[in-house]
Amino acid sequence: MKKLFTILFLAISVSSFAQTDEEQIKASINQVFDGMRKNDTTLIRQVLHPSCFLKSIGKNKNGEVKLQEDQIIDWLKSVGTKREGVILDERLLSYDIKIDAEMAMAWTPYELYVSDRFIHCGVDLFTLMKTDKGWKIVGIVDTRHKDNCKK
């Protein structure tokens, strides 16, 4: 009986320290933005799947809706370039996370600031995959606009 209580206690203790999938997904996403603020692309790369894509949906100058694809390597170079007094600060306002087995998506409204100056708002849509090394981001699609921001 004593062994049973010990095993039960250990199981409860271990499970209370384990992160849920949702917490792990949030941590992966937050690591991207921590890396942006620090210009640390190594930190960002740790949570990106090697085939990660980056796309934006928005309107061009003529008001036509367009899909723009950015090369992740170009984005990482830009983020990794330190500029005196410039801090890229994308602030997530909330998380709506859906999970199915090894796939997840996170809808995250955000506001982007550069050195405390508001630039735009929008939504980041993350697609993630659960691997043996944790949740990896396989794709990011965002919107960007200056109107209808909660700011």
PDB file of C-alpha atoms in Angstrom:
ATOM      1  CA  MET A   1       0.000   0.000   0.000  1.00  0.00           C
ATOM      2  CA  LYS A   2       2.857   2.333   0.844  1.00  0.00           C
ATOM      3  CA  LYS A   3       4.380   1.688  -2.616  1.00  0.00           C
ATOM      4  CA  LEU A   4       1.062   2.501  -4.275  1.00  0.00           C
ATOM      5  CA  PHE A   5       0.871   5.876  -2.517  1.00  0.00           C
ATOM      6  CA  THR A   6       4.489   6.627  -3.421  1.00  0.00           C
ATOM      7  CA  ILE A   7       3.870   5.822  -7.090  1.00  0.00           C
ATOM      8  CA  LEU A   8       0.661   7.860  -7.089  1.00  0.00           C
ATOM      9  CA  PHE A   9       2.417  10.812  -5.431  1.00  0.00           C
ATOM     10  CA  LEU A  10       5.272  10.706  -7.953  1.00  0.00           C
ATOM     11  CA  ALA A  11       2.868  10.502 -10.890  1.00  0.00           C
ATOM     12  CA  ILE A  12       0.947  13.532  -9.649  1.00  0.00           C
ATOM     13  CA  SER A  13       4.160  15.457  -8.960  1.00  0.00           C
ATOM     14  CA  VAL A  14       5.605  14.769 -12.409  1.00  0.00           C
ATOM     15  CA  SER A  15       2.364  15.633 -14.198  1.00  0.00           C
ATOM     16  CA  SER A  16       2.087  18.937 -12.344  1.00  0.00           C
ATOM     17  CA  PHE A  17       5.486  20.003 -13.744  1.00  0.00           C
ATOM     18  CA  ALA A  18       4.824  18.836 -17.310  1.00  0.00           C
ATOM     19  CA  GLN A  19       3.748  21.521 -19.754  1.00  0.00           C
ATOM     20  CA  THR A  20       0.551  20.970 -21.656  1.00  0.00           C
ATOM     21  CA  ASP A  21       0.623  21.019 -25.455  1.00  0.00           C
ATOM     22  CA  GLU A  22      -1.030  24.434 -25.383  1.00  0.00           C
ATOM     23  CA  GLU A  23       1.660  25.803 -23.044  1.00  0.00           C
ATOM     24  CA  GLN A  24       4.401  24.332 -25.248  1.00  0.00           C
ATOM     25  CA  ILE A  25       2.833  25.900 -28.347  1.00  0.00           C
ATOM     26  CA  LYS A  26       2.661  29.308 -26.646  1.00  0.00           C
ATOM     27  CA  ALA A  27       6.293  28.917 -25.564  1.00  0.00           C
ATOM     28  CA  SER A  28       7.393  28.146 -29.143  1.00  0.00           C
ATOM     29  CA  ILE A  29       5.519  31.171 -30.488  1.00  0.00           C
ATOM     30  CA  ASN A  30       6.808  33.460 -27.730  1.00  0.00           C
ATOM     31  CA  GLN A  31      10.359  32.319 -28.451  1.00  0.00           C
ATOM     32  CA  VAL A  32      10.052  33.784 -31.968  1.00  0.00           C
ATOM     33  CA  PHE A  33       9.184  37.208 -30.573  1.00  0.00           C
ATOM     34  CA  ASP A  34      11.781  37.012 -27.802  1.00  0.00           C
ATOM     35  CA  GLY A  35      14.311  36.337 -30.560  1.00  0.00           C
ATOM     36  CA  MET A  36      13.037  39.319 -32.564  1.00  0.00           C
ATOM     37  CA  ARG A  37      13.431  41.662 -29.590  1.00  0.00           C
ATOM     38  CA  LYS A  38      16.987  40.365 -29.003  1.00  0.00           C
ATOM     39  CA  ASN A  39      17.978  40.116 -32.715  1.00  0.00           C
ATOM     40  CA  ASP A  40      18.733  36.464 -31.911  1.00  0.00           C
ATOM     41  CA  THR A  41      18.002  34.294 -34.943  1.00  0.00           C
ATOM     42  CA  THR A  42      19.444  31.220 -33.212  1.00  0.00           C
ATOM     43  CA  LEU A  43      16.650  31.482 -30.652  1.00  0.00           C
ATOM     44  CA  ILE A  44      14.085  31.787 -33.452  1.00  0.00           C
ATOM     45  CA  ARG A  45      15.493  28.931 -35.538  1.00  0.00           C
ATOM     46  CA  GLN A  46      15.153  26.551 -32.570  1.00  0.00           C
ATOM     47  CA  VAL A  47      11.364  26.610 -32.946  1.00  0.00           C
ATOM     48  CA  LEU A  48      11.098  26.756 -36.752  1.00  0.00           C
ATOM     49  CA  HIS A  49      10.684  23.627 -38.844  1.00  0.00           C
ATOM     50  CA  PRO A  50      13.321  23.550 -41.633  1.00  0.00           C
ATOM     51  CA  SER A  51      10.522  23.898 -44.231  1.00  0.00           C
ATOM     52  CA  CYS A  52       8.823  26.831 -42.495  1.00  0.00           C
ATOM     53  CA  PHE A  53       7.076  29.325 -44.780  1.00  0.00           C
ATOM     54  CA  LEU A  54       6.200  32.961 -44.216  1.00  0.00           C
ATOM     55  CA  LYS A  55       3.320  34.676 -46.057  1.00  0.00           C
ATOM     56  CA  SER A  56       1.299  37.866 -45.750  1.00  0.00           C
ATOM     57  CA  ILE A  57      -2.199  38.632 -46.962  1.00  0.00           C
ATOM     58  CA  GLY A  58      -2.980  42.261 -47.622  1.00  0.00           C
ATOM     59  CA  LYS A  59      -3.992  44.877 -50.141  1.00  0.00           C
ATOM     60  CA  ASN A  60      -1.671  46.504 -52.635  1.00  0.00           C
ATOM     61  CA  LYS A  61      -1.765  50.210 -53.580  1.00  0.00           C
ATOM     62  CA  ASN A  62      -4.698  49.532 -55.929  1.00  0.00           C
ATOM     63  CA  GLY A  63      -6.746  47.917 -53.148  1.00  0.00           C
ATOM     64  CA  GLU A  64      -6.403  44.404 -54.570  1.00  0.00           C
ATOM     65  CA  VAL A  65      -5.946  41.570 -52.092  1.00  0.00           C
ATOM     66  CA  LYS A  66      -2.583  39.913 -52.621  1.00  0.00           C
ATOM     67  CA  LEU A  67      -0.645  37.017 -51.147  1.00  0.00           C
ATOM     68  CA  GLN A  68       2.997  37.862 -50.557  1.00  0.00           C
ATOM     69  CA  GLU A  69       5.531  35.146 -49.815  1.00  0.00           C
ATOM     70  CA  ASP A  70       8.713  36.053 -47.992  1.00  0.00           C
ATOM     71  CA  GLN A  71      11.753  33.831 -47.815  1.00  0.00           C
ATOM     72  CA  ILE A  72      12.309  32.835 -44.207  1.00  0.00           C
ATOM     73  CA  ILE A  73      16.078  33.236 -44.645  1.00  0.00           C
ATOM     74  CA  ASP A  74      15.617  36.880 -45.737  1.00  0.00           C
ATOM     75  CA  TRP A  75      13.321  37.570 -42.794  1.00  0.00           C
ATOM     76  CA  LEU A  76      15.839  36.020 -40.392  1.00  0.00           C
ATOM     77  CA  LYS A  77      18.645  38.159 -41.848  1.00  0.00           C
ATOM     78  CA  SER A  78      16.528  41.274 -41.361  1.00  0.00           C
ATOM     79  CA  VAL A  79      15.586  40.337 -37.796  1.00  0.00           C
ATOM     80  CA  GLY A  80      19.187  39.412 -36.981  1.00  0.00           C
ATOM     81  CA  THR A  81      20.565  42.763 -38.145  1.00  0.00           C
ATOM     82  CA  LYS A  82      21.134  44.949 -35.095  1.00  0.00           C
ATOM     83  CA  ARG A  83      20.315  48.602 -35.575  1.00  0.00           C
ATOM     84  CA  GLU A  84      21.325  51.083 -32.897  1.00  0.00           C
ATOM     85  CA  GLY A  85      18.324  51.919 -30.710  1.00  0.00           C
ATOM     86  CA  VAL A  86      15.900  49.798 -32.761  1.00  0.00           C
ATOM     87  CA  ILE A  87      13.874  47.079 -31.055  1.00  0.00           C
ATOM     88  CA  LEU A  88      11.331  45.019 -33.005  1.00  0.00           C
ATOM     89  CA  ASP A  89       8.530  44.341 -30.545  1.00  0.00           C
ATOM     90  CA  GLU A  90       5.567  42.328 -31.783  1.00  0.00           C
ATOM     91  CA  ARG A  91       3.058  42.166 -28.925  1.00  0.00           C
ATOM     92  CA  LEU A  92       0.570  39.317 -29.012  1.00  0.00           C
ATOM     93  CA  LEU A  93      -2.830  40.286 -27.646  1.00  0.00           C
ATOM     94  CA  SER A  94      -4.302  36.784 -27.266  1.00  0.00           C
ATOM     95  CA  TYR A  95      -3.986  33.162 -28.346  1.00  0.00           C
ATOM     96  CA  ASP A  96      -6.670  30.943 -29.867  1.00  0.00           C
ATOM     97  CA  ILE A  97      -5.047  27.515 -30.134  1.00  0.00           C
ATOM     98  CA  LYS A  98      -6.546  24.427 -31.768  1.00  0.00           C
ATOM     99  CA  ILE A  99      -4.833  21.030 -31.600  1.00  0.00           C
ATOM    100  CA  ASP A 100      -5.429  17.772 -33.464  1.00  0.00           C
ATOM    101  CA  ALA A 101      -2.908  15.035 -32.716  1.00  0.00           C
ATOM    102  CA  GLU A 102       0.467  16.296 -34.010  1.00  0.00           C
ATOM    103  CA  MET A 103      -0.917  19.410 -35.715  1.00  0.00           C
ATOM    104  CA  ALA A 104      -1.877  22.732 -34.196  1.00  0.00           C
ATOM    105  CA  MET A 105      -2.798  26.239 -35.229  1.00  0.00           C
ATOM    106  CA  ALA A 106      -2.677  29.429 -33.238  1.00  0.00           C
ATOM    107  CA  TRP A 107      -4.576  32.601 -34.154  1.00  0.00           C
ATOM    108  CA  THR A 108      -2.790  35.500 -32.471  1.00  0.00           C
ATOM    109  CA  PRO A 109      -3.868  39.129 -32.927  1.00  0.00           C
ATOM    110  CA  TYR A 110      -0.864  41.428 -32.504  1.00  0.00           C
ATOM    111  CA  GLU A 111       0.467  44.966 -32.530  1.00  0.00           C
ATOM    112  CA  LEU A 112       3.921  45.694 -33.942  1.00  0.00           C
ATOM    113  CA  TYR A 113       6.088  48.383 -32.398  1.00  0.00           C
ATOM    114  CA  VAL A 114       9.543  49.512 -33.440  1.00  0.00           C
ATOM    115  CA  SER A 115      11.287  51.114 -30.473  1.00  0.00           C
ATOM    116  CA  ASP A 116       7.904  51.848 -28.800  1.00  0.00           C
ATOM    117  CA  ARG A 117       6.471  53.439 -31.981  1.00  0.00           C
ATOM    118  CA  PHE A 118       3.285  51.760 -33.223  1.00  0.00           C
ATOM    119  CA  ILE A 119       3.694  50.453 -36.800  1.00  0.00           C
ATOM    120  CA  HIS A 120       0.668  48.254 -37.528  1.00  0.00           C
ATOM    121  CA  CYS A 121      -1.610  45.560 -36.177  1.00  0.00           C
ATOM    122  CA  GLY A 122      -2.981  42.343 -37.589  1.00  0.00           C
ATOM    123  CA  VAL A 123      -3.210  38.633 -36.950  1.00  0.00           C
ATOM    124  CA  ASP A 124      -0.506  35.981 -37.072  1.00  0.00           C
ATOM    125  CA  LEU A 125      -1.728  32.501 -37.956  1.00  0.00           C
ATOM    126  CA  PHE A 126       0.809  29.878 -36.905  1.00  0.00           C
ATOM    127  CA  THR A 127       0.723  26.284 -38.110  1.00  0.00           C
ATOM    128  CA  LEU A 128       2.720  23.931 -35.908  1.00  0.00           C
ATOM    129  CA  MET A 129       3.815  20.308 -35.901  1.00  0.00           C
ATOM    130  CA  LYS A 130       4.612  18.221 -32.843  1.00  0.00           C
ATOM    131  CA  THR A 131       8.017  16.571 -33.167  1.00  0.00           C
ATOM    132  CA  ASP A 132      10.188  14.578 -30.806  1.00  0.00           C
ATOM    133  CA  LYS A 133      11.924  17.921 -30.087  1.00  0.00           C
ATOM    134  CA  GLY A 134       8.709  19.760 -29.274  1.00  0.00           C
ATOM    135  CA  TRP A 135       6.276  21.914 -31.235  1.00  0.00           C
ATOM    136  CA  LYS A 136       7.869  23.398 -34.367  1.00  0.00           C
ATOM    137  CA  ILE A 137       6.404  26.200 -36.457  1.00  0.00           C
ATOM    138  CA  VAL A 138       5.860  25.036 -40.045  1.00  0.00           C
ATOM    139  CA  GLY A 139       4.174  28.165 -41.331  1.00  0.00           C
ATOM    140  CA  ILE A 140       3.219  31.729 -40.474  1.00  0.00           C
ATOM    141  CA  VAL A 141       0.596  33.715 -42.388  1.00  0.00           C
ATOM    142  CA  ASP A 142      -0.147  37.256 -41.259  1.00  0.00           C
ATOM    143  CA  THR A 143      -2.231  40.301 -42.009  1.00  0.00           C
ATOM    144  CA  ARG A 144      -1.017  43.864 -41.548  1.00  0.00           C
ATOM    145  CA  HIS A 145      -3.043  47.052 -41.317  1.00  0.00           C
ATOM    146  CA  LYS A 146      -3.199  50.347 -39.464  1.00  0.00           C
ATOM    147  CA  ASP A 147      -6.973  50.651 -39.245  1.00  0.00           C
ATOM    148  CA  ASN A 148      -9.271  48.801 -36.846  1.00  0.00           C
ATOM    149  CA  CYS A 149      -6.459  48.318 -34.359  1.00  0.00           C
ATOM    150  CA  LYS A 150      -7.382  47.970 -30.691  1.00  0.00           C
ATOM    151  CA  LYS A 151      -4.572  50.363 -29.741  1.00  0.00           C
TER     152      LYS A 151
END
